Short mmCIF file of C-alpha atoms in Angstrom, two decimals:
data_model
loop_
_atom_site.label_atom_id
_atom_site.label_comp_id
_atom_site.label_asym_id
_atom_site.label_seq_id
_atom_site.Cartn_x
_atom_site.Cartn_y
_atom_site.Cartn_z
CA MET A 1 6.30 -17.93 14.82
CA LYS A 2 6.64 -17.11 10.66
CA ARG A 3 3.94 -19.32 8.44
CA LEU A 4 5.25 -20.33 4.70
CA THR A 5 3.93 -19.02 2.88
CA ILE A 6 1.62 -21.25 0.14
CA ARG A 7 4.90 -21.61 -2.27
CA ALA A 8 6.92 -23.32 0.66
CA ARG A 9 3.86 -25.35 1.95
CA LEU A 10 3.23 -26.71 -2.12
CA THR A 11 6.34 -27.13 -2.38
CA LEU A 12 7.09 -29.02 0.76
CA VAL A 13 3.64 -31.50 -0.14
CA TYR A 14 5.33 -32.56 -3.63
CA GLY A 15 8.86 -32.94 -2.01
CA GLY A 16 7.12 -34.55 0.43
CA LEU A 17 4.60 -37.25 -1.43
CA LEU A 18 7.70 -37.38 -3.66
CA LEU A 19 9.71 -39.09 -0.64
CA LEU A 20 7.04 -41.50 0.13
CA ALA A 21 6.95 -43.03 -3.06
CA GLY A 22 9.70 -43.07 -3.48
CA VAL A 23 10.43 -44.94 0.50
CA VAL A 24 6.77 -47.26 -0.10
CA LEU A 25 8.96 -48.41 -3.76
CA LEU A 26 12.50 -49.14 -2.14
CA ALA A 27 10.65 -51.07 0.17
CA VAL A 28 7.96 -52.79 -1.61
CA THR A 29 11.95 -53.31 -3.96
CA TYR A 30 13.40 -54.98 -1.18
CA VAL A 31 10.95 -57.30 0.07
CA LEU A 32 10.11 -59.01 -3.85
CA VAL A 33 14.38 -59.23 -4.15
CA ASP A 34 14.66 -60.83 -1.00
CA GLN A 35 12.20 -63.52 -1.71
CA ARG A 36 13.45 -63.62 -4.75
CA MET A 37 17.46 -64.65 -4.23
CA ARG A 38 16.42 -66.43 -1.56
CA GLU A 39 13.64 -70.03 -3.61
CA PRO A 40 16.71 -70.25 -6.95
CA LEU A 41 19.64 -70.39 -4.14
CA THR A 42 17.15 -72.98 -2.67
CA GLY A 43 16.18 -75.25 -4.91
CA VAL A 44 20.42 -75.80 -5.55
CA ARG A 45 21.62 -76.19 -2.20
CA ALA A 46 18.65 -79.25 -2.32
CA GLN A 47 20.90 -80.96 -5.07
CA VAL A 48 24.15 -80.72 -3.93
CA VAL A 49 23.40 -82.13 -0.35
CA GLN A 50 21.75 -84.82 -2.19
CA ASN A 51 24.68 -85.47 -4.54
CA PRO A 52 26.97 -82.01 -4.27
CA PHE A 53 29.47 -82.50 -7.37
CA GLY A 54 28.47 -86.43 -7.73
CA THR A 55 31.77 -86.97 -7.07
CA LEU A 56 32.23 -86.36 -3.47
CA PRO A 57 31.74 -89.55 -1.10
CA GLY A 58 30.95 -89.71 2.16
CA VAL A 59 28.11 -87.61 3.85
CA GLY A 60 30.77 -85.71 6.31
CA ALA A 61 31.96 -83.91 2.60
CA ALA A 62 28.20 -83.28 1.92
CA ASP A 63 27.39 -81.66 4.75
CA GLN A 64 30.22 -79.26 4.99
CA LEU A 65 29.96 -78.55 1.36
CA ARG A 66 26.19 -77.65 2.46
CA ILE A 67 27.66 -75.29 4.48
CA LEU A 68 29.82 -73.50 2.37
CA ILE A 69 27.15 -72.80 0.13
CA GLN A 70 24.88 -71.31 2.99
CA GLU A 71 27.31 -68.90 4.06
CA ALA A 72 27.80 -67.82 -0.10
CA GLN A 73 24.20 -67.62 0.18
CA ASP A 74 23.81 -65.47 3.16
CA GLU A 75 26.47 -63.42 1.82
CA ALA A 76 25.18 -62.59 -1.85
CA LYS A 77 21.84 -62.26 0.18
CA ARG A 78 22.89 -59.28 2.67
CA ASN A 79 25.30 -58.05 -0.21
CA ALA A 80 22.31 -57.60 -2.75
CA LEU A 81 20.57 -55.94 0.10
CA GLU A 82 22.54 -53.68 1.67
CA SER A 83 23.36 -52.22 -2.43
CA LEU A 84 20.33 -51.74 -2.48
CA LEU A 85 19.11 -50.40 0.37
CA THR A 86 21.98 -47.99 0.27
CA GLN A 87 21.51 -46.77 -3.66
CA GLY A 88 18.65 -46.79 -3.50
CA GLY A 89 18.67 -44.63 -0.56
CA VAL A 90 20.90 -42.21 -2.19
CA ALA A 91 19.54 -42.31 -4.65
CA LEU A 92 16.48 -41.77 -3.48
CA LEU A 93 17.60 -38.28 -1.43
CA LEU A 94 18.98 -37.06 -4.83
CA ILE A 95 15.68 -36.69 -6.57
CA SER A 96 13.83 -35.95 -4.03
CA VAL A 97 16.15 -32.98 -3.69
CA VAL A 98 15.91 -32.25 -7.45
CA ALA A 99 11.88 -33.06 -6.62
CA VAL A 100 12.31 -30.16 -4.04
CA GLY A 101 13.73 -27.57 -6.27
CA PHE A 102 11.21 -28.33 -9.00
CA GLY A 103 8.15 -28.33 -7.03
CA TRP A 104 9.65 -24.91 -6.29
CA LEU A 105 10.03 -23.63 -9.61
CA ILE A 106 6.46 -24.88 -10.63
CA ALA A 107 4.58 -23.43 -6.79
CA GLY A 108 6.33 -20.62 -8.42
CA ARG A 109 5.29 -20.78 -11.71
CA ALA A 110 0.92 -21.73 -10.04
CA LEU A 111 0.96 -19.14 -8.14
CA GLN A 112 2.22 -16.30 -10.25
CA PRO A 113 -1.64 -15.24 -11.32
CA LEU A 114 -2.16 -14.76 -7.52
CA HIS A 115 1.20 -12.34 -7.43
CA GLN A 116 -0.32 -9.95 -9.78
CA ILE A 117 -3.64 -10.03 -8.80
CA THR A 118 -1.36 -8.88 -5.39
CA GLY A 119 0.38 -6.71 -6.91
CA THR A 120 -2.47 -4.35 -8.57
CA ALA A 121 -4.38 -4.50 -5.67
CA ARG A 122 -1.82 -3.20 -3.83
CA ARG A 123 -0.39 -0.54 -5.92
CA ILE A 124 -4.17 0.50 -6.05
CA ALA A 125 -4.65 0.09 -2.48
CA ALA A 126 -0.91 2.62 -2.57
CA ALA A 127 -2.35 4.98 -4.53
CA ASP A 128 -5.07 6.77 -1.70
CA ALA A 129 -8.91 6.92 -0.84
CA GLY A 130 -9.78 9.38 -3.79
CA GLY A 131 -10.28 6.20 -6.32
CA ARG A 132 -7.47 7.63 -8.96
CA GLY A 133 -5.58 4.09 -8.72
CA LEU A 134 -9.20 2.00 -9.70
CA HIS A 135 -8.29 2.84 -13.12
CA GLU A 136 -5.40 0.28 -13.13
CA ARG A 137 -6.69 -3.46 -14.48
CA ILE A 138 -5.10 -6.88 -13.83
CA ALA A 139 -6.31 -8.32 -17.35
CA LEU A 140 -4.97 -11.93 -16.10
CA ARG A 141 -4.13 -14.31 -19.51
CA GLY A 142 -4.49 -17.58 -19.89
CA PRO A 143 -6.56 -20.68 -19.36
CA ARG A 144 -9.92 -20.35 -18.16
CA ASP A 145 -9.60 -21.06 -14.96
CA GLU A 146 -10.70 -20.77 -11.08
CA VAL A 147 -7.60 -18.58 -11.03
CA ARG A 148 -8.55 -16.05 -14.57
CA GLU A 149 -12.53 -16.41 -12.90
CA LEU A 150 -10.77 -14.21 -9.69
CA ALA A 151 -8.79 -12.04 -11.68
CA ASP A 152 -12.19 -11.19 -13.65
CA THR A 153 -14.35 -10.54 -10.94
CA PHE A 154 -11.71 -8.08 -8.85
CA ASP A 155 -11.37 -6.64 -12.39
CA LEU A 156 -15.32 -6.33 -12.68
CA MET A 157 -15.17 -4.85 -8.92
CA LEU A 158 -12.65 -1.99 -9.50
CA GLU A 159 -14.55 -1.05 -12.70
CA ARG A 160 -17.49 -0.17 -11.10
CA LEU A 161 -15.96 1.11 -8.38
CA ASP A 162 -14.00 3.54 -10.80
CA ARG A 163 -17.08 5.02 -12.51
CA SER A 164 -18.75 5.52 -8.82
CA PHE A 165 -15.56 6.97 -7.62
CA ASP A 166 -15.49 9.11 -11.14
CA GLY A 167 -19.64 10.31 -11.00
CA GLN A 168 -18.36 11.81 -7.06
CA ARG A 169 -15.88 13.47 -8.62
CA ARG A 170 -18.53 14.93 -12.02
CA PHE A 171 -21.22 15.30 -9.55
CA VAL A 172 -18.65 17.85 -7.06
CA ALA A 173 -17.48 19.47 -10.11
CA ASN A 174 -20.68 20.02 -11.86
CA ALA A 175 -22.83 20.99 -9.02
CA SER A 176 -20.07 23.43 -7.73
CA HIS A 177 -20.09 25.24 -11.06
CA GLU A 178 -23.98 25.23 -11.02
CA LEU A 179 -23.81 27.00 -7.35
CA ARG A 180 -21.11 29.41 -8.95
CA THR A 181 -23.84 31.70 -11.23
CA PRO A 182 -26.26 32.02 -8.97
CA LEU A 183 -23.94 33.04 -6.21
CA ALA A 184 -22.41 35.77 -8.77
CA LEU A 185 -26.04 36.66 -9.60
CA ASN A 186 -26.08 37.70 -6.20
CA ARG A 187 -23.23 39.42 -5.73
CA SER A 188 -24.13 41.32 -8.45
CA LEU A 189 -27.34 42.33 -7.16
CA LEU A 190 -26.37 43.31 -3.68
CA GLU A 191 -23.78 45.70 -5.01
CA VAL A 192 -25.75 47.36 -7.55
CA ALA A 193 -28.30 47.50 -4.41
CA MET A 194 -25.46 49.18 -2.24
CA SER A 195 -24.20 51.45 -5.49
CA ARG A 196 -27.50 53.26 -5.30
CA PRO A 197 -27.58 56.69 -4.11
CA GLY A 198 -30.78 56.47 -1.96
CA ALA A 199 -29.73 53.53 -0.05
CA SER A 200 -30.24 53.70 3.85
CA ALA A 201 -27.87 52.64 6.64
CA GLU A 202 -29.66 49.58 7.44
CA LEU A 203 -29.84 48.19 3.34
CA ARG A 204 -25.76 49.20 3.46
CA GLN A 205 -25.49 47.56 6.42
CA LEU A 206 -28.02 43.97 5.61
CA GLY A 207 -25.98 44.47 1.94
CA GLU A 208 -22.44 43.79 4.06
CA THR A 209 -23.89 40.75 5.67
CA LEU A 210 -25.30 39.34 2.72
CA MET A 211 -21.95 39.94 0.63
CA ALA A 212 -20.04 38.17 3.40
CA VAL A 213 -21.56 35.45 3.62
CA ASN A 214 -22.27 35.67 -0.57
CA GLU A 215 -18.40 35.51 0.16
CA ARG A 216 -18.23 32.55 2.28
CA HIS A 217 -20.21 30.06 0.13
CA GLU A 218 -18.11 31.48 -2.62
CA ARG A 219 -15.01 30.60 -1.36
CA LEU A 220 -16.24 27.13 0.01
CA ILE A 221 -17.49 26.20 -3.47
CA ASP A 222 -13.51 27.13 -4.37
CA GLY A 223 -12.75 24.49 -2.47
CA LEU A 224 -14.95 21.83 -3.63
CA LEU A 225 -13.35 22.85 -7.47
CA THR A 226 -10.27 22.42 -5.91
CA LEU A 227 -10.24 19.37 -4.06
CA ALA A 228 -12.28 17.66 -7.27
CA ASP A 229 -9.98 18.95 -9.17
CA SER A 230 -6.85 17.94 -7.39
CA GLU A 231 -7.87 14.34 -7.06
CA GLN A 232 -7.29 13.90 -10.83
CA ARG A 233 -3.22 12.96 -11.32
CA VAL A 234 -1.67 15.60 -12.70
CA VAL A 235 -0.67 14.58 -16.42
CA ASP A 236 1.00 17.73 -17.50
CA ARG A 237 4.01 18.85 -15.15
CA THR A 238 6.61 21.60 -15.13
CA PRO A 239 9.20 23.04 -12.53
CA VAL A 240 8.02 24.69 -9.54
CA ASP A 241 10.48 25.60 -6.80
CA LEU A 242 8.44 24.87 -3.52
CA ALA A 243 10.75 27.41 -1.52
CA GLU A 244 9.70 30.15 -4.50
CA ILE A 245 6.66 29.98 -3.52
CA ALA A 246 6.34 30.01 -0.06
CA GLY A 247 8.42 32.89 0.20
CA HIS A 248 6.17 35.03 -2.09
CA LEU A 249 3.15 33.34 -0.09
CA LEU A 250 5.30 34.24 4.05
CA ASP A 251 5.52 38.13 2.72
CA GLN A 252 2.03 38.43 2.35
CA VAL A 253 1.56 37.57 5.96
CA ALA A 254 5.08 38.72 7.62
CA GLY A 255 3.50 41.89 8.47
CA THR A 256 0.84 40.03 10.36
CA PRO A 257 0.41 41.44 13.82
CA GLU A 258 1.73 39.12 16.57
CA LEU A 259 2.73 37.00 14.09
CA THR A 260 6.44 35.63 14.18
CA VAL A 261 7.28 34.17 11.28
CA ARG A 262 10.69 32.07 10.79
CA ARG A 263 11.76 31.09 7.15
CA ARG A 264 14.06 28.33 5.96
CA LEU A 265 13.81 28.44 2.04
CA ALA A 266 16.37 25.95 0.42
CA PRO A 267 15.70 24.93 -2.83
CA ALA A 268 12.95 22.45 -3.34
CA THR A 269 12.38 21.77 -6.70
CA THR A 270 9.76 19.29 -8.15
CA ALA A 271 7.66 19.20 -11.35
CA GLY A 272 3.37 19.26 -10.95
CA ASP A 273 0.99 21.71 -11.07
CA PRO A 274 2.26 25.47 -10.32
CA VAL A 275 -1.43 26.16 -9.54
CA LEU A 276 -2.43 23.51 -7.66
CA LEU A 277 1.33 23.30 -5.35
CA GLU A 278 0.48 26.89 -5.13
CA ARG A 279 -2.61 26.34 -3.43
CA LEU A 280 -1.33 23.13 -1.57
CA THR A 281 1.36 26.18 0.44
CA GLN A 282 -1.72 28.85 0.68
CA ASN A 283 -3.87 26.02 2.83
CA LEU A 284 -0.92 25.21 4.72
CA VAL A 285 0.46 28.66 6.05
CA GLU A 286 -3.38 30.05 6.06
CA ASN A 287 -4.14 27.28 8.67
CA ALA A 288 -0.98 27.71 10.11
CA VAL A 289 -2.00 31.58 11.00
CA ARG A 290 -5.58 30.27 11.53
CA HIS A 291 -4.76 29.10 14.48
CA ASN A 292 -1.60 30.99 15.63
CA LEU A 293 -4.58 34.26 15.38
CA PRO A 294 -6.41 36.68 17.63
CA ALA A 295 -3.93 35.38 20.56
CA GLY A 296 -0.50 35.54 17.88
CA GLY A 297 2.24 33.05 18.21
CA GLU A 298 5.10 31.56 15.49
CA ILE A 299 4.92 30.37 12.23
CA ASP A 300 8.75 27.98 11.23
CA VAL A 301 8.28 27.68 7.58
CA SER A 302 11.64 25.42 5.77
CA THR A 303 11.67 23.39 2.22
CA GLY A 304 14.92 22.20 0.86
CA THR A 305 15.57 18.58 -0.38
CA VAL A 306 15.57 15.38 1.40
CA ASP A 307 16.97 11.97 0.60
CA GLY A 308 16.04 13.69 -3.42
CA ARG A 309 13.15 14.03 -2.81
CA ALA A 310 11.26 17.48 -2.01
CA THR A 311 10.02 18.32 1.36
CA LEU A 312 7.66 21.35 3.04
CA VAL A 313 7.96 21.95 6.66
CA VAL A 314 5.10 23.85 8.26
CA ALA A 315 5.58 24.35 11.73
CA ASN A 316 2.94 26.64 14.04
CA THR A 317 1.92 27.12 17.59
CA GLY A 318 -1.64 26.45 18.87
CA PRO A 319 -3.94 24.62 20.59
CA VAL A 320 -3.19 21.12 21.26
CA VAL A 321 -3.21 18.42 18.53
CA PRO A 322 -4.16 15.52 20.42
CA GLY A 323 -2.07 12.61 18.06
CA TYR A 324 -5.14 10.95 17.87
CA GLU A 325 -7.17 13.72 16.44
CA ILE A 326 -4.11 13.45 13.52
CA GLU A 327 -5.85 11.21 10.44
CA THR A 328 -9.37 12.78 10.70
CA ILE A 329 -7.68 16.25 9.89
CA PHE A 330 -7.11 15.43 6.67
CA GLN A 331 -11.11 14.46 5.87
CA PRO A 332 -13.02 16.84 4.09
CA PHE A 333 -15.20 19.43 6.62
CA ARG A 334 -13.26 18.56 9.50
CA ARG A 335 -12.09 21.14 11.17
CA LEU A 336 -10.12 22.20 14.85
CA HIS A 337 -11.43 25.06 17.11
CA HIS A 338 -9.12 27.77 17.55
CA ASP A 339 -9.79 29.12 20.22
CA ARG A 340 -9.50 26.63 22.31
CA VAL A 341 -7.31 23.64 23.90
CA ALA A 342 -8.52 20.36 22.28
CA THR A 343 -9.21 17.58 25.68
CA PRO A 344 -9.96 14.31 24.93
CA GLN A 345 -13.65 15.41 26.08
CA ARG A 346 -13.86 18.14 23.73
CA SER A 347 -12.03 17.55 20.45
CA GLY A 348 -12.88 20.77 17.86
CA ALA A 349 -11.48 17.61 15.48
CA ARG A 350 -15.13 15.69 15.50
CA ASP A 351 -16.67 18.78 14.22
CA ARG A 352 -17.88 19.25 11.75
CA ALA A 353 -16.98 22.77 9.76
CA GLY A 354 -19.61 25.41 11.47
CA ALA A 355 -20.10 29.18 11.16
CA GLY A 356 -16.40 29.52 12.14
CA ARG A 357 -13.18 30.57 9.42
CA GLY A 358 -12.39 27.39 8.28
CA PHE A 359 -14.26 25.04 6.14
CA GLY A 360 -12.49 21.88 6.65
CA LEU A 361 -11.01 21.68 3.50
CA GLY A 362 -7.93 22.88 3.82
CA LEU A 363 -5.93 20.16 4.96
CA SER A 364 -8.11 17.78 2.27
CA ILE A 365 -6.73 19.30 -0.32
CA VAL A 366 -3.52 19.33 0.83
CA ARG A 367 -3.73 15.56 0.92
CA ALA A 368 -5.01 15.99 -2.48
CA VAL A 369 -2.55 17.23 -4.53
CA ALA A 370 -0.26 15.98 -2.87
CA GLN A 371 -1.20 12.59 -3.79
CA ALA A 372 -2.27 13.83 -7.44
CA HIS A 373 2.10 14.12 -7.52
CA GLY A 374 3.01 11.81 -6.38
CA GLY A 375 3.90 12.11 -3.07
CA ALA A 376 2.78 12.73 0.79
CA VAL A 377 1.55 14.57 3.41
CA HIS A 378 1.71 13.94 7.24
CA ALA A 379 1.34 15.83 10.40
CA GLN A 380 2.20 15.53 13.97
CA PRO A 381 1.75 17.08 16.61
CA ARG A 382 4.77 19.79 17.88
CA GLU A 383 5.50 19.77 21.02
CA GLY A 384 3.85 22.53 23.31
CA GLY A 385 0.86 22.95 21.00
CA GLY A 386 0.47 23.25 17.74
CA LEU A 387 1.19 21.63 14.36
CA VAL A 388 3.95 20.64 11.88
CA VAL A 389 2.77 19.25 8.63
CA THR A 390 5.35 17.63 6.35
CA VAL A 391 4.63 17.80 2.39
CA ILE A 392 6.75 15.09 0.23
CA LEU A 393 7.03 15.43 -3.45
CA PRO A 394 9.51 13.47 -6.16
CA SER A 395 11.68 15.82 -6.41
CA LEU A 396 12.25 17.35 -10.13
CA VAL A 397 15.74 14.71 -11.31
CA GLY A 398 15.05 12.73 -8.74
CA ALA A 399 13.12 9.37 -9.63
CA VAL A 400 9.45 8.86 -8.19
CA PRO A 401 9.96 6.91 -4.85
CA GLY A 402 8.55 3.55 -4.03
CA HIS A 403 7.54 4.25 -0.59
CA LEU A 404 7.42 8.26 0.71
CA ALA A 405 5.77 7.19 4.86
CA ARG A 406 8.96 8.27 6.06
CA ALA A 407 8.53 11.24 7.91
CA VAL A 408 10.99 14.36 7.75
CA PRO A 409 11.91 15.72 11.12
CA ALA A 410 10.27 18.27 12.10
CA PRO A 411 12.58 22.59 11.98
CA ALA A 412 14.56 23.69 14.59
CA ARG A 413 13.40 26.31 16.50
CA GLY A 414 15.40 29.39 17.18
#
């Protein structure tokens, strides 16, 4: 059973109290009128019984007159009380209806600050988990009452959370920049050592191994920097066609052995940062290729505009992905093992990035970039194994939609 809102309950309380007060007032008035109408007529009746009109002779005429006066008194009293109840009841009902209407308006007015607090909290919650919506404040104006104190406390909490998230992003970005310098120095030293004329085969092999480790660390730092940058909402936007980006990236993987690439690229123009959107598409394509190799498989990439929103759908064959693991793979440093089929007992999505190819940052960056552009990303297991990832972004000509949660159907396989 659906519960009444606070506004409806307050309105019922206002109306109920007024109705109760009106009924009590009408009952008291009824009793007072009843008593008041009885006293004067009783005195007159006594006088008439003693000497009716002062001229009527005999007791029989007096008795008849007394009966007539008694009936007139009862009739007048009955009519007056009935009129009081009828007209008073109608007036009470009309006043109650008007009071309920005013009570509804007054309750809405009193609850308006709470609606403002709720709206702000909903917008922040709908932004994302990266803290980008925490810059918004309620800034409630009005008397310094309990609601104002609640709003100020909420603003203080948002300010502290905003500083905390901003500090984390700055730490990741600064640490990544600081780590780039020694890695670049290590790479230079290794290249110099390996390029010497008298370098032995063991030294060259060791140098190649260290270069591979150094390159892996550089890719990890680059991913952290991209993730930190993509968690900032994009302000300067330029027109970008997702179909053009996807076509360019698919041309680079088209020659991969034992890999079938299908493309259905319709115009999907959005507005945003071209570098970040290219990184989003590249991560999805690389993720699809990685989880198809080395056994081979298929990749199906499609772009288009659906309901005024630019969409990018990347589907790939591969290991079976349990539905309950979908949300986990979007977390940083979480990845799926591509060399075995996931099972409930041995689920790769809960494994942290180790010595495999990926770091578990690819889909995290995809989600962060999509949300920074006012869009969303969804993933679902593909029938027969693999994954279908759908990115939804506001189109260039359309307005940013309020809800981007409606999933786009997976592309048909030919």
